[in-house]
Amino acid sequence: MKEKILAEFHSRFGENPVLYASAGRINLIGEHTDYNGGFVFPGAIDKVIMAAIAPNETDKVRVFSIDINEEAEFGLNEEDAPKQSWARYVFGVCREILKRGGIVKGFDAVFAGNVPLGAGLSSSAALESCFAFALNDLFNDNTIDKFELARIGQSTEHNYCGVNCGIMDQFASVMGQKGKLMRLDCRSMEFEYFPFDPEDYELVLVDSRVKHELADSPYNKRRESCERVAKRLGLETLRDATMQMLNSIRTDITAEDYFRAKFVIEEKDRVLAVCDALNAGDYETVGQKMYETHKGLSEDYEVSCEELDFLNDIAKECGVTGSRIMGGGFGGCTINLVKKDLAPEFVETVKTKFKEKYGHEPKVYPVVISDGAHKVEETVEEVN
Ligand code: ADP
Ligand code: MG
């Protein structure tokens, strides 16, 4: 990818660019917890967006996307916003840095990526984080704090791409480190690294390639249930709720609200249990918690679907260590913690059985927990 990007840059723009990259992400556990003030547990992966960038001494930005095979040119003022949706991510990052008093001058860039688009691995966060990191390095002497770079990506989605996302994806993409997952406290924004470098297991994502559009905005309904129960308990969010507290009001709330809150409370505890297990190198417990999360998402939170439950069942039948829905639900991926020697057989089985039942093969992506945003040359030196 590096050679392809540099060759394209040289033929298109000529100058000597600097290479930057940032990663897609997975979330091992901690689903539907962010808006309840709980924890998420993401890590950056070995699928990246990489960009070659050089200042061009003008007030214009010229960016070429290799994967889309299109060039965009725009100025740095608000009214200069490009029409191409992919270029709005780059424009948004520039604008958000400028809004914060940072410096962005004209530059030329060529980029490409191997984060699958729209598969739940957050290619958009990889794109934003790559450019945010690069522009911080090129024009701001790295004076913008790394967490702020993640916020710049998040604001880009909100203000330029019409996606009202949380901070997790950009956080993971910017802050990720090889062999480490991060527990992010969505209330305080404090975070801590935990080792994730299993010798005998690998992570395999299975993308069902289905997305069920539901008419009655199920996400908002889940949120409202959580808010209602928190309020009833006199809490701001379910973060501080316990099962004992929930059980004490069980007869005062609807069964639906009870089970939604139960999932959120149990999920928070599962994240903490996974942290302990990882510190002890106990991947079997990690896997067990993943299955528990799936069950909770399916039965209590009711955000699964037939296809995802089927993928989970196959994982179980194959003896996969852990498996669960990753992301909001109603389609998308499962994340699977698989013993290395079992992985080829699992992949084969899941593809065959899923196709038999649903008529198309799921996409399978093995992933390794890797570094987040970085300058590419530096990493090469570090490795040597
Ligand atoms: P995801 O879940 O992968 O983040 P999104 O819909 O949020 O999916 O973001 C995908 C969008 O990000 C694409 O439509 C495109 O505009 C941009 N994008 C991601 N990867 C690339 C790439 N390799 N080249 C160009 N644009 C990309
Ligand atoms: Mg996205």
JSON list of N, CA, C and O in Angstrom, two decimals, residues 39-94:
[
{"chain": "A", "resi": 39, "resn": "PHE", "atom": "N", "xyz": [-18.51, 1.70, 30.37]},
{"chain": "A", "resi": 39, "resn": "PHE", "atom": "CA", "xyz": [-17.20, 1.50, 29.76]},
{"chain": "A", "resi": 39, "resn": "PHE", "atom": "C", "xyz": [-17.32, 0.87, 28.38]},
{"chain": "A", "resi": 39, "resn": "PHE", "atom": "O", "xyz": [-18.19, 0.05, 28.13]},
{"chain": "A", "resi": 40, "resn": "VAL", "atom": "N", "xyz": [-16.37, 1.24, 27.51]},
{"chain": "A", "resi": 40, "resn": "VAL", "atom": "CA", "xyz": [-16.18, 0.50, 26.26]},
{"chain": "A", "resi": 40, "resn": "VAL", "atom": "C", "xyz": [-14.75, -0.03, 26.28]},
{"chain": "A", "resi": 40, "resn": "VAL", "atom": "O", "xyz": [-13.94, 0.41, 27.09]},
{"chain": "A", "resi": 41, "resn": "PHE", "atom": "N", "xyz": [-14.46, -0.97, 25.39]},
{"chain": "A", "resi": 41, "resn": "PHE", "atom": "CA", "xyz": [-13.17, -1.65, 25.49]},
{"chain": "A", "resi": 41, "resn": "PHE", "atom": "C", "xyz": [-12.56, -1.89, 24.11]},
{"chain": "A", "resi": 41, "resn": "PHE", "atom": "O", "xyz": [-12.36, -3.03, 23.69]},
{"chain": "A", "resi": 42, "resn": "PRO", "atom": "N", "xyz": [-12.26, -0.81, 23.38]},
{"chain": "A", "resi": 42, "resn": "PRO", "atom": "CA", "xyz": [-11.80, -0.96, 22.00]},
{"chain": "A", "resi": 42, "resn": "PRO", "atom": "C", "xyz": [-10.29, -1.12, 21.86]},
{"chain": "A", "resi": 42, "resn": "PRO", "atom": "O", "xyz": [-9.54, -0.94, 22.82]},
{"chain": "A", "resi": 43, "resn": "GLY", "atom": "N", "xyz": [-9.90, -1.43, 20.64]},
{"chain": "A", "resi": 43, "resn": "GLY", "atom": "CA", "xyz": [-8.49, -1.46, 20.28]},
{"chain": "A", "resi": 43, "resn": "GLY", "atom": "C", "xyz": [-8.35, -1.18, 18.79]},
{"chain": "A", "resi": 43, "resn": "GLY", "atom": "O", "xyz": [-9.29, -1.44, 18.02]},
{"chain": "A", "resi": 44, "resn": "ALA", "atom": "N", "xyz": [-7.21, -0.63, 18.38]},
{"chain": "A", "resi": 44, "resn": "ALA", "atom": "CA", "xyz": [-6.95, -0.38, 16.96]},
{"chain": "A", "resi": 44, "resn": "ALA", "atom": "C", "xyz": [-6.53, -1.69, 16.31]},
{"chain": "A", "resi": 44, "resn": "ALA", "atom": "O", "xyz": [-5.99, -2.58, 16.97]},
{"chain": "A", "resi": 45, "resn": "ILE", "atom": "N", "xyz": [-6.77, -1.82, 15.01]},
{"chain": "A", "resi": 45, "resn": "ILE", "atom": "CA", "xyz": [-6.47, -3.07, 14.30]},
{"chain": "A", "resi": 45, "resn": "ILE", "atom": "C", "xyz": [-5.49, -2.85, 13.14]},
{"chain": "A", "resi": 45, "resn": "ILE", "atom": "O", "xyz": [-5.19, -1.72, 12.78]},
{"chain": "A", "resi": 46, "resn": "ASP", "atom": "N", "xyz": [-5.07, -3.97, 12.57]},
{"chain": "A", "resi": 46, "resn": "ASP", "atom": "CA", "xyz": [-4.08, -3.92, 11.49]},
{"chain": "A", "resi": 46, "resn": "ASP", "atom": "C", "xyz": [-4.71, -3.66, 10.13]},
{"chain": "A", "resi": 46, "resn": "ASP", "atom": "O", "xyz": [-4.28, -4.20, 9.12]},
{"chain": "A", "resi": 47, "resn": "LYS", "atom": "N", "xyz": [-5.76, -2.85, 10.12]},
{"chain": "A", "resi": 47, "resn": "LYS", "atom": "CA", "xyz": [-6.37, -2.39, 8.87]},
{"chain": "A", "resi": 47, "resn": "LYS", "atom": "C", "xyz": [-6.37, -0.87, 8.97]},
{"chain": "A", "resi": 47, "resn": "LYS", "atom": "O", "xyz": [-6.88, -0.34, 9.95]},
{"chain": "A", "resi": 48, "resn": "VAL", "atom": "N", "xyz": [-5.78, -0.23, 7.97]},
{"chain": "A", "resi": 48, "resn": "VAL", "atom": "CA", "xyz": [-5.52, 1.21, 8.12]},
{"chain": "A", "resi": 48, "resn": "VAL", "atom": "C", "xyz": [-5.94, 2.04, 6.91]},
{"chain": "A", "resi": 48, "resn": "VAL", "atom": "O", "xyz": [-6.17, 1.52, 5.82]},
{"chain": "A", "resi": 49, "resn": "ILE", "atom": "N", "xyz": [-6.01, 3.35, 7.16]},
{"chain": "A", "resi": 49, "resn": "ILE", "atom": "CA", "xyz": [-5.98, 4.35, 6.09]},
{"chain": "A", "resi": 49, "resn": "ILE", "atom": "C", "xyz": [-4.60, 4.95, 6.14]},
{"chain": "A", "resi": 49, "resn": "ILE", "atom": "O", "xyz": [-4.12, 5.32, 7.21]},
{"chain": "A", "resi": 50, "resn": "MET", "atom": "N", "xyz": [-3.94, 5.02, 4.97]},
{"chain": "A", "resi": 50, "resn": "MET", "atom": "CA", "xyz": [-2.60, 5.60, 4.91]},
{"chain": "A", "resi": 50, "resn": "MET", "atom": "C", "xyz": [-2.61, 6.76, 3.93]},
{"chain": "A", "resi": 50, "resn": "MET", "atom": "O", "xyz": [-3.23, 6.67, 2.86]},
{"chain": "A", "resi": 51, "resn": "ALA", "atom": "N", "xyz": [-1.92, 7.84, 4.30]},
{"chain": "A", "resi": 51, "resn": "ALA", "atom": "CA", "xyz": [-1.91, 9.03, 3.44]},
{"chain": "A", "resi": 51, "resn": "ALA", "atom": "C", "xyz": [-0.50, 9.57, 3.30]},
{"chain": "A", "resi": 51, "resn": "ALA", "atom": "O", "xyz": [0.27, 9.59, 4.27]},
{"chain": "A", "resi": 52, "resn": "ALA", "atom": "N", "xyz": [-0.17, 9.98, 2.07]},
{"chain": "A", "resi": 52, "resn": "ALA", "atom": "CA", "xyz": [1.07, 10.71, 1.81]},
{"chain": "A", "resi": 52, "resn": "ALA", "atom": "C", "xyz": [0.69, 12.18, 1.70]},
{"chain": "A", "resi": 52, "resn": "ALA", "atom": "O", "xyz": [-0.21, 12.53, 0.93]},
{"chain": "A", "resi": 53, "resn": "ILE", "atom": "N", "xyz": [1.34, 13.03, 2.47]},
{"chain": "A", "resi": 53, "resn": "ILE", "atom": "CA", "xyz": [0.93, 14.44, 2.53]},
{"chain": "A", "resi": 53, "resn": "ILE", "atom": "C", "xyz": [2.14, 15.35, 2.45]},
{"chain": "A", "resi": 53, "resn": "ILE", "atom": "O", "xyz": [3.18, 15.07, 3.06]},
{"chain": "A", "resi": 54, "resn": "ALA", "atom": "N", "xyz": [1.98, 16.47, 1.73]},
{"chain": "A", "resi": 54, "resn": "ALA", "atom": "CA", "xyz": [3.03, 17.49, 1.71]},
{"chain": "A", "resi": 54, "resn": "ALA", "atom": "C", "xyz": [2.39, 18.86, 1.61]},
{"chain": "A", "resi": 54, "resn": "ALA", "atom": "O", "xyz": [1.44, 19.05, 0.83]},
{"chain": "A", "resi": 55, "resn": "PRO", "atom": "N", "xyz": [2.87, 19.84, 2.39]},
{"chain": "A", "resi": 55, "resn": "PRO", "atom": "CA", "xyz": [2.38, 21.21, 2.25]},
{"chain": "A", "resi": 55, "resn": "PRO", "atom": "C", "xyz": [2.65, 21.69, 0.82]},
{"chain": "A", "resi": 55, "resn": "PRO", "atom": "O", "xyz": [3.66, 21.28, 0.23]},
{"chain": "A", "resi": 56, "resn": "ASN", "atom": "N", "xyz": [1.76, 22.52, 0.26]},
{"chain": "A", "resi": 56, "resn": "ASN", "atom": "CA", "xyz": [1.96, 22.94, -1.13]},
{"chain": "A", "resi": 56, "resn": "ASN", "atom": "C", "xyz": [2.11, 24.45, -1.30]},
{"chain": "A", "resi": 56, "resn": "ASN", "atom": "O", "xyz": [2.05, 24.94, -2.42]},
{"chain": "A", "resi": 57, "resn": "GLU", "atom": "N", "xyz": [2.26, 25.17, -0.17]},
{"chain": "A", "resi": 57, "resn": "GLU", "atom": "CA", "xyz": [2.52, 26.62, -0.22]},
{"chain": "A", "resi": 57, "resn": "GLU", "atom": "C", "xyz": [1.38, 27.41, -0.85]},
{"chain": "A", "resi": 57, "resn": "GLU", "atom": "O", "xyz": [1.58, 28.53, -1.29]},
{"chain": "A", "resi": 58, "resn": "THR", "atom": "N", "xyz": [0.19, 26.82, -0.96]},
{"chain": "A", "resi": 58, "resn": "THR", "atom": "CA", "xyz": [-0.96, 27.59, -1.44]},
{"chain": "A", "resi": 58, "resn": "THR", "atom": "C", "xyz": [-2.00, 27.58, -0.32]},
{"chain": "A", "resi": 58, "resn": "THR", "atom": "O", "xyz": [-1.73, 27.08, 0.77]},
{"chain": "A", "resi": 59, "resn": "ASP", "atom": "N", "xyz": [-3.20, 28.13, -0.61]},
{"chain": "A", "resi": 59, "resn": "ASP", "atom": "CA", "xyz": [-4.25, 28.04, 0.41]},
{"chain": "A", "resi": 59, "resn": "ASP", "atom": "C", "xyz": [-5.29, 27.00, 0.01]},
{"chain": "A", "resi": 59, "resn": "ASP", "atom": "O", "xyz": [-6.43, 27.02, 0.43]},
{"chain": "A", "resi": 60, "resn": "LYS", "atom": "N", "xyz": [-4.88, 26.10, -0.86]},
{"chain": "A", "resi": 60, "resn": "LYS", "atom": "CA", "xyz": [-5.80, 25.05, -1.33]},
{"chain": "A", "resi": 60, "resn": "LYS", "atom": "C", "xyz": [-5.34, 23.66, -0.87]},
{"chain": "A", "resi": 60, "resn": "LYS", "atom": "O", "xyz": [-4.14, 23.42, -0.74]},
{"chain": "A", "resi": 61, "resn": "VAL", "atom": "N", "xyz": [-6.32, 22.80, -0.70]},
{"chain": "A", "resi": 61, "resn": "VAL", "atom": "CA", "xyz": [-6.03, 21.41, -0.41]},
{"chain": "A", "resi": 61, "resn": "VAL", "atom": "C", "xyz": [-6.40, 20.58, -1.63]},
{"chain": "A", "resi": 61, "resn": "VAL", "atom": "O", "xyz": [-7.50, 20.77, -2.19]},
{"chain": "A", "resi": 62, "resn": "ARG", "atom": "N", "xyz": [-5.49, 19.71, -2.05]},
{"chain": "A", "resi": 62, "resn": "ARG", "atom": "CA", "xyz": [-5.79, 18.79, -3.15]},
{"chain": "A", "resi": 62, "resn": "ARG", "atom": "C", "xyz": [-5.61, 17.37, -2.61]},
{"chain": "A", "resi": 62, "resn": "ARG", "atom": "O", "xyz": [-4.52, 17.05, -2.13]},
{"chain": "A", "resi": 63, "resn": "VAL", "atom": "N", "xyz": [-6.67, 16.59, -2.69]},
{"chain": "A", "resi": 63, "resn": "VAL", "atom": "CA", "xyz": [-6.59, 15.22, -2.15]},
{"chain": "A", "resi": 63, "resn": "VAL", "atom": "C", "xyz": [-7.05, 14.23, -3.20]},
{"chain": "A", "resi": 63, "resn": "VAL", "atom": "O", "xyz": [-8.10, 14.43, -3.82]},
{"chain": "A", "resi": 64, "resn": "PHE", "atom": "N", "xyz": [-6.27, 13.17, -3.35]},
{"chain": "A", "resi": 64, "resn": "PHE", "atom": "CA", "xyz": [-6.68, 12.11, -4.26]},
{"chain": "A", "resi": 64, "resn": "PHE", "atom": "C", "xyz": [-6.93, 10.83, -3.47]},
{"chain": "A", "resi": 64, "resn": "PHE", "atom": "O", "xyz": [-6.10, 10.40, -2.69]},
{"chain": "A", "resi": 65, "resn": "SER", "atom": "N", "xyz": [-8.12, 10.26, -3.70]},
{"chain": "A", "resi": 65, "resn": "SER", "atom": "CA", "xyz": [-8.46, 8.98, -3.07]},
{"chain": "A", "resi": 65, "resn": "SER", "atom": "C", "xyz": [-8.20, 7.86, -4.08]},
{"chain": "A", "resi": 65, "resn": "SER", "atom": "O", "xyz": [-8.86, 7.80, -5.12]},
{"chain": "A", "resi": 66, "resn": "ILE", "atom": "N", "xyz": [-7.24, 7.01, -3.76]},
{"chain": "A", "resi": 66, "resn": "ILE", "atom": "CA", "xyz": [-6.90, 5.91, -4.68]},
{"chain": "A", "resi": 66, "resn": "ILE", "atom": "C", "xyz": [-8.06, 4.93, -4.81]},
{"chain": "A", "resi": 66, "resn": "ILE", "atom": "O", "xyz": [-8.40, 4.49, -5.90]},
{"chain": "A", "resi": 67, "resn": "ASP", "atom": "N", "xyz": [-8.70, 4.63, -3.68]},
{"chain": "A", "resi": 67, "resn": "ASP", "atom": "CA", "xyz": [-9.76, 3.61, -3.72]},
{"chain": "A", "resi": 67, "resn": "ASP", "atom": "C", "xyz": [-11.00, 4.08, -4.48]},
{"chain": "A", "resi": 67, "resn": "ASP", "atom": "O", "xyz": [-11.69, 3.29, -5.11]},
{"chain": "A", "resi": 68, "resn": "ILE", "atom": "N", "xyz": [-11.27, 5.38, -4.41]},
{"chain": "A", "resi": 68, "resn": "ILE", "atom": "CA", "xyz": [-12.44, 5.91, -5.13]},
{"chain": "A", "resi": 68, "resn": "ILE", "atom": "C", "xyz": [-12.03, 6.43, -6.51]},
{"chain": "A", "resi": 68, "resn": "ILE", "atom": "O", "xyz": [-12.86, 6.65, -7.37]},
{"chain": "A", "resi": 69, "resn": "ASN", "atom": "N", "xyz": [-10.72, 6.60, -6.69]},
{"chain": "A", "resi": 69, "resn": "ASN", "atom": "CA", "xyz": [-10.17, 7.08, -7.96]},
{"chain": "A", "resi": 69, "resn": "ASN", "atom": "C", "xyz": [-10.74, 8.44, -8.33]},
{"chain": "A", "resi": 69, "resn": "ASN", "atom": "O", "xyz": [-11.27, 8.64, -9.41]},
{"chain": "A", "resi": 70, "resn": "GLU", "atom": "N", "xyz": [-10.60, 9.36, -7.41]},
{"chain": "A", "resi": 70, "resn": "GLU", "atom": "CA", "xyz": [-11.18, 10.68, -7.60]},
{"chain": "A", "resi": 70, "resn": "GLU", "atom": "C", "xyz": [-10.33, 11.71, -6.86]},
{"chain": "A", "resi": 70, "resn": "GLU", "atom": "O", "xyz": [-9.84, 11.43, -5.77]},
{"chain": "A", "resi": 71, "resn": "GLU", "atom": "N", "xyz": [-10.21, 12.90, -7.46]},
{"chain": "A", "resi": 71, "resn": "GLU", "atom": "CA", "xyz": [-9.49, 13.97, -6.77]},
{"chain": "A", "resi": 71, "resn": "GLU", "atom": "C", "xyz": [-10.47, 15.05, -6.34]},
{"chain": "A", "resi": 71, "resn": "GLU", "atom": "O", "xyz": [-11.42, 15.36, -7.06]},
{"chain": "A", "resi": 72, "resn": "ALA", "atom": "N", "xyz": [-10.22, 15.62, -5.17]},
{"chain": "A", "resi": 72, "resn": "ALA", "atom": "CA", "xyz": [-11.04, 16.74, -4.70]},
{"chain": "A", "resi": 72, "resn": "ALA", "atom": "C", "xyz": [-10.11, 17.90, -4.42]},
{"chain": "A", "resi": 72, "resn": "ALA", "atom": "O", "xyz": [-8.97, 17.70, -4.00]},
{"chain": "A", "resi": 73, "resn": "GLU", "atom": "N", "xyz": [-10.59, 19.11, -4.69]},
{"chain": "A", "resi": 73, "resn": "GLU", "atom": "CA", "xyz": [-9.81, 20.31, -4.36]},
{"chain": "A", "resi": 73, "resn": "GLU", "atom": "C", "xyz": [-10.72, 21.26, -3.61]},
{"chain": "A", "resi": 73, "resn": "GLU", "atom": "O", "xyz": [-11.87, 21.46, -3.99]},
{"chain": "A", "resi": 74, "resn": "PHE", "atom": "N", "xyz": [-10.22, 21.77, -2.51]},
{"chain": "A", "resi": 74, "resn": "PHE", "atom": "CA", "xyz": [-11.05, 22.72, -1.76]},
{"chain": "A", "resi": 74, "resn": "PHE", "atom": "C", "xyz": [-10.18, 23.74, -1.02]},
{"chain": "A", "resi": 74, "resn": "PHE", "atom": "O", "xyz": [-9.00, 23.50, -0.77]},
{"chain": "A", "resi": 75, "resn": "GLY", "atom": "N", "xyz": [-10.82, 24.88, -0.69]},
{"chain": "A", "resi": 75, "resn": "GLY", "atom": "CA", "xyz": [-10.16, 25.88, 0.15]},
{"chain": "A", "resi": 75, "resn": "GLY", "atom": "C", "xyz": [-10.43, 25.56, 1.60]},
{"chain": "A", "resi": 75, "resn": "GLY", "atom": "O", "xyz": [-11.12, 24.58, 1.92]},
{"chain": "A", "resi": 76, "resn": "LEU", "atom": "N", "xyz": [-9.91, 26.39, 2.48]},
{"chain": "A", "resi": 76, "resn": "LEU", "atom": "CA", "xyz": [-10.01, 26.06, 3.90]},
{"chain": "A", "resi": 76, "resn": "LEU", "atom": "C", "xyz": [-11.09, 26.87, 4.63]},
{"chain": "A", "resi": 76, "resn": "LEU", "atom": "O", "xyz": [-11.21, 26.79, 5.85]},
{"chain": "A", "resi": 77, "resn": "ASN", "atom": "N", "xyz": [-11.86, 27.65, 3.87]},
{"chain": "A", "resi": 77, "resn": "ASN", "atom": "CA", "xyz": [-12.96, 28.39, 4.49]},
{"chain": "A", "resi": 77, "resn": "ASN", "atom": "C", "xyz": [-14.24, 27.57, 4.45]},
{"chain": "A", "resi": 77, "resn": "ASN", "atom": "O", "xyz": [-14.40, 26.70, 3.59]},
{"chain": "A", "resi": 78, "resn": "GLU", "atom": "N", "xyz": [-15.15, 27.91, 5.35]},
{"chain": "A", "resi": 78, "resn": "GLU", "atom": "CA", "xyz": [-16.39, 27.15, 5.51]},
{"chain": "A", "resi": 78, "resn": "GLU", "atom": "C", "xyz": [-17.14, 26.99, 4.17]},
{"chain": "A", "resi": 78, "resn": "GLU", "atom": "O", "xyz": [-17.65, 25.92, 3.87]},
{"chain": "A", "resi": 79, "resn": "GLU", "atom": "N", "xyz": [-17.18, 28.05, 3.39]},
{"chain": "A", "resi": 79, "resn": "GLU", "atom": "CA", "xyz": [-17.94, 28.00, 2.14]},
{"chain": "A", "resi": 79, "resn": "GLU", "atom": "C", "xyz": [-17.28, 27.14, 1.06]},
{"chain": "A", "resi": 79, "resn": "GLU", "atom": "O", "xyz": [-17.86, 26.90, 0.01]},
{"chain": "A", "resi": 80, "resn": "ASP", "atom": "N", "xyz": [-16.06, 26.66, 1.32]},
{"chain": "A", "resi": 80, "resn": "ASP", "atom": "CA", "xyz": [-15.34, 25.87, 0.33]},
{"chain": "A", "resi": 80, "resn": "ASP", "atom": "C", "xyz": [-15.60, 24.36, 0.42]},
{"chain": "A", "resi": 80, "resn": "ASP", "atom": "O", "xyz": [-14.92, 23.58, -0.24]},
{"chain": "A", "resi": 81, "resn": "ALA", "atom": "N", "xyz": [-16.54, 23.96, 1.26]},
{"chain": "A", "resi": 81, "resn": "ALA", "atom": "CA", "xyz": [-16.77, 22.53, 1.51]},
{"chain": "A", "resi": 81, "resn": "ALA", "atom": "C", "xyz": [-16.93, 21.74, 0.21]},
{"chain": "A", "resi": 81, "resn": "ALA", "atom": "O", "xyz": [-17.69, 22.14, -0.67]},
{"chain": "A", "resi": 82, "resn": "PRO", "atom": "N", "xyz": [-16.20, 20.64, 0.06]},
{"chain": "A", "resi": 82, "resn": "PRO", "atom": "CA", "xyz": [-16.31, 19.83, -1.16]},
{"chain": "A", "resi": 82, "resn": "PRO", "atom": "C", "xyz": [-17.63, 19.05, -1.20]},
{"chain": "A", "resi": 82, "resn": "PRO", "atom": "O", "xyz": [-18.24, 18.82, -0.17]},
{"chain": "A", "resi": 83, "resn": "LYS", "atom": "N", "xyz": [-18.02, 18.65, -2.41]},
{"chain": "A", "resi": 83, "resn": "LYS", "atom": "CA", "xyz": [-19.28, 17.91, -2.56]},
{"chain": "A", "resi": 83, "resn": "LYS", "atom": "C", "xyz": [-19.10, 16.42, -2.31]},
{"chain": "A", "resi": 83, "resn": "LYS", "atom": "O", "xyz": [-19.98, 15.77, -1.78]},
{"chain": "A", "resi": 84, "resn": "GLN", "atom": "N", "xyz": [-17.95, 15.88, -2.71]},
{"chain": "A", "resi": 84, "resn": "GLN", "atom": "CA", "xyz": [-17.73, 14.44, -2.55]},
{"chain": "A", "resi": 84, "resn": "GLN", "atom": "C", "xyz": [-17.77, 14.06, -1.07]},
{"chain": "A", "resi": 84, "resn": "GLN", "atom": "O", "xyz": [-17.08, 14.68, -0.27]},
{"chain": "A", "resi": 85, "resn": "SER", "atom": "N", "xyz": [-18.55, 13.02, -0.76]},
{"chain": "A", "resi": 85, "resn": "SER", "atom": "CA", "xyz": [-18.73, 12.71, 0.66]},
{"chain": "A", "resi": 85, "resn": "SER", "atom": "C", "xyz": [-17.41, 12.27, 1.30]},
{"chain": "A", "resi": 85, "resn": "SER", "atom": "O", "xyz": [-17.13, 12.62, 2.44]},
{"chain": "A", "resi": 86, "resn": "TRP", "atom": "N", "xyz": [-16.57, 11.53, 0.56]},
{"chain": "A", "resi": 86, "resn": "TRP", "atom": "CA", "xyz": [-15.30, 11.10, 1.16]},
{"chain": "A", "resi": 86, "resn": "TRP", "atom": "C", "xyz": [-14.39, 12.28, 1.49]},
{"chain": "A", "resi": 86, "resn": "TRP", "atom": "O", "xyz": [-13.65, 12.26, 2.47]},
{"chain": "A", "resi": 87, "resn": "ALA", "atom": "N", "xyz": [-14.46, 13.34, 0.67]},
{"chain": "A", "resi": 87, "resn": "ALA", "atom": "CA", "xyz": [-13.59, 14.50, 0.88]},
{"chain": "A", "resi": 87, "resn": "ALA", "atom": "C", "xyz": [-14.06, 15.36, 2.06]},
{"chain": "A", "resi": 87, "resn": "ALA", "atom": "O", "xyz": [-13.28, 16.11, 2.64]},
{"chain": "A", "resi": 88, "resn": "ARG", "atom": "N", "xyz": [-15.33, 15.23, 2.40]},
{"chain": "A", "resi": 88, "resn": "ARG", "atom": "CA", "xyz": [-15.85, 16.01, 3.53]},
{"chain": "A", "resi": 88, "resn": "ARG", "atom": "C", "xyz": [-15.21, 15.57, 4.85]},
{"chain": "A", "resi": 88, "resn": "ARG", "atom": "O", "xyz": [-15.12, 16.36, 5.78]},
{"chain": "A", "resi": 89, "resn": "TYR", "atom": "N", "xyz": [-14.74, 14.32, 4.91]},
{"chain": "A", "resi": 89, "resn": "TYR", "atom": "CA", "xyz": [-14.04, 13.88, 6.13]},
{"chain": "A", "resi": 89, "resn": "TYR", "atom": "C", "xyz": [-12.73, 14.66, 6.28]},
{"chain": "A", "resi": 89, "resn": "TYR", "atom": "O", "xyz": [-12.37, 15.10, 7.37]},
{"chain": "A", "resi": 90, "resn": "VAL", "atom": "N", "xyz": [-12.04, 14.84, 5.16]},
{"chain": "A", "resi": 90, "resn": "VAL", "atom": "CA", "xyz": [-10.76, 15.56, 5.19]},
{"chain": "A", "resi": 90, "resn": "VAL", "atom": "C", "xyz": [-11.00, 17.05, 5.45]},
{"chain": "A", "resi": 90, "resn": "VAL", "atom": "O", "xyz": [-10.35, 17.67, 6.29]},
{"chain": "A", "resi": 91, "resn": "PHE", "atom": "N", "xyz": [-11.98, 17.60, 4.73]},
{"chain": "A", "resi": 91, "resn": "PHE", "atom": "CA", "xyz": [-12.32, 19.01, 4.91]},
{"chain": "A", "resi": 91, "resn": "PHE", "atom": "C", "xyz": [-12.74, 19.27, 6.37]},
{"chain": "A", "resi": 91, "resn": "PHE", "atom": "O", "xyz": [-12.31, 20.25, 7.00]},
{"chain": "A", "resi": 92, "resn": "GLY", "atom": "N", "xyz": [-13.58, 18.38, 6.90]},
{"chain": "A", "resi": 92, "resn": "GLY", "atom": "CA", "xyz": [-14.07, 18.53, 8.27]},
{"chain": "A", "resi": 92, "resn": "GLY", "atom": "C", "xyz": [-12.94, 18.56, 9.28]},
{"chain": "A", "resi": 92, "resn": "GLY", "atom": "O", "xyz": [-12.93, 19.38, 10.20]},
{"chain": "A", "resi": 93, "resn": "VAL", "atom": "N", "xyz": [-11.97, 17.70, 9.08]},
{"chain": "A", "resi": 93, "resn": "VAL", "atom": "CA", "xyz": [-10.82, 17.66, 10.01]},
{"chain": "A", "resi": 93, "resn": "VAL", "atom": "C", "xyz": [-10.07, 19.00, 9.95]},
{"chain": "A", "resi": 93, "resn": "VAL", "atom": "O", "xyz": [-9.73, 19.58, 10.98]},
{"chain": "A", "resi": 94, "resn": "CYS", "atom": "N", "xyz": [-9.86, 19.50, 8.73]},
{"chain": "A", "resi": 94, "resn": "CYS", "atom": "CA", "xyz": [-9.19, 20.81, 8.58]},
{"chain": "A", "resi": 94, "resn": "CYS", "atom": "C", "xyz": [-9.97, 21.89, 9.31]},
{"chain": "A", "resi": 94, "resn": "CYS", "atom": "O", "xyz": [-9.42, 22.68, 10.08]}
]
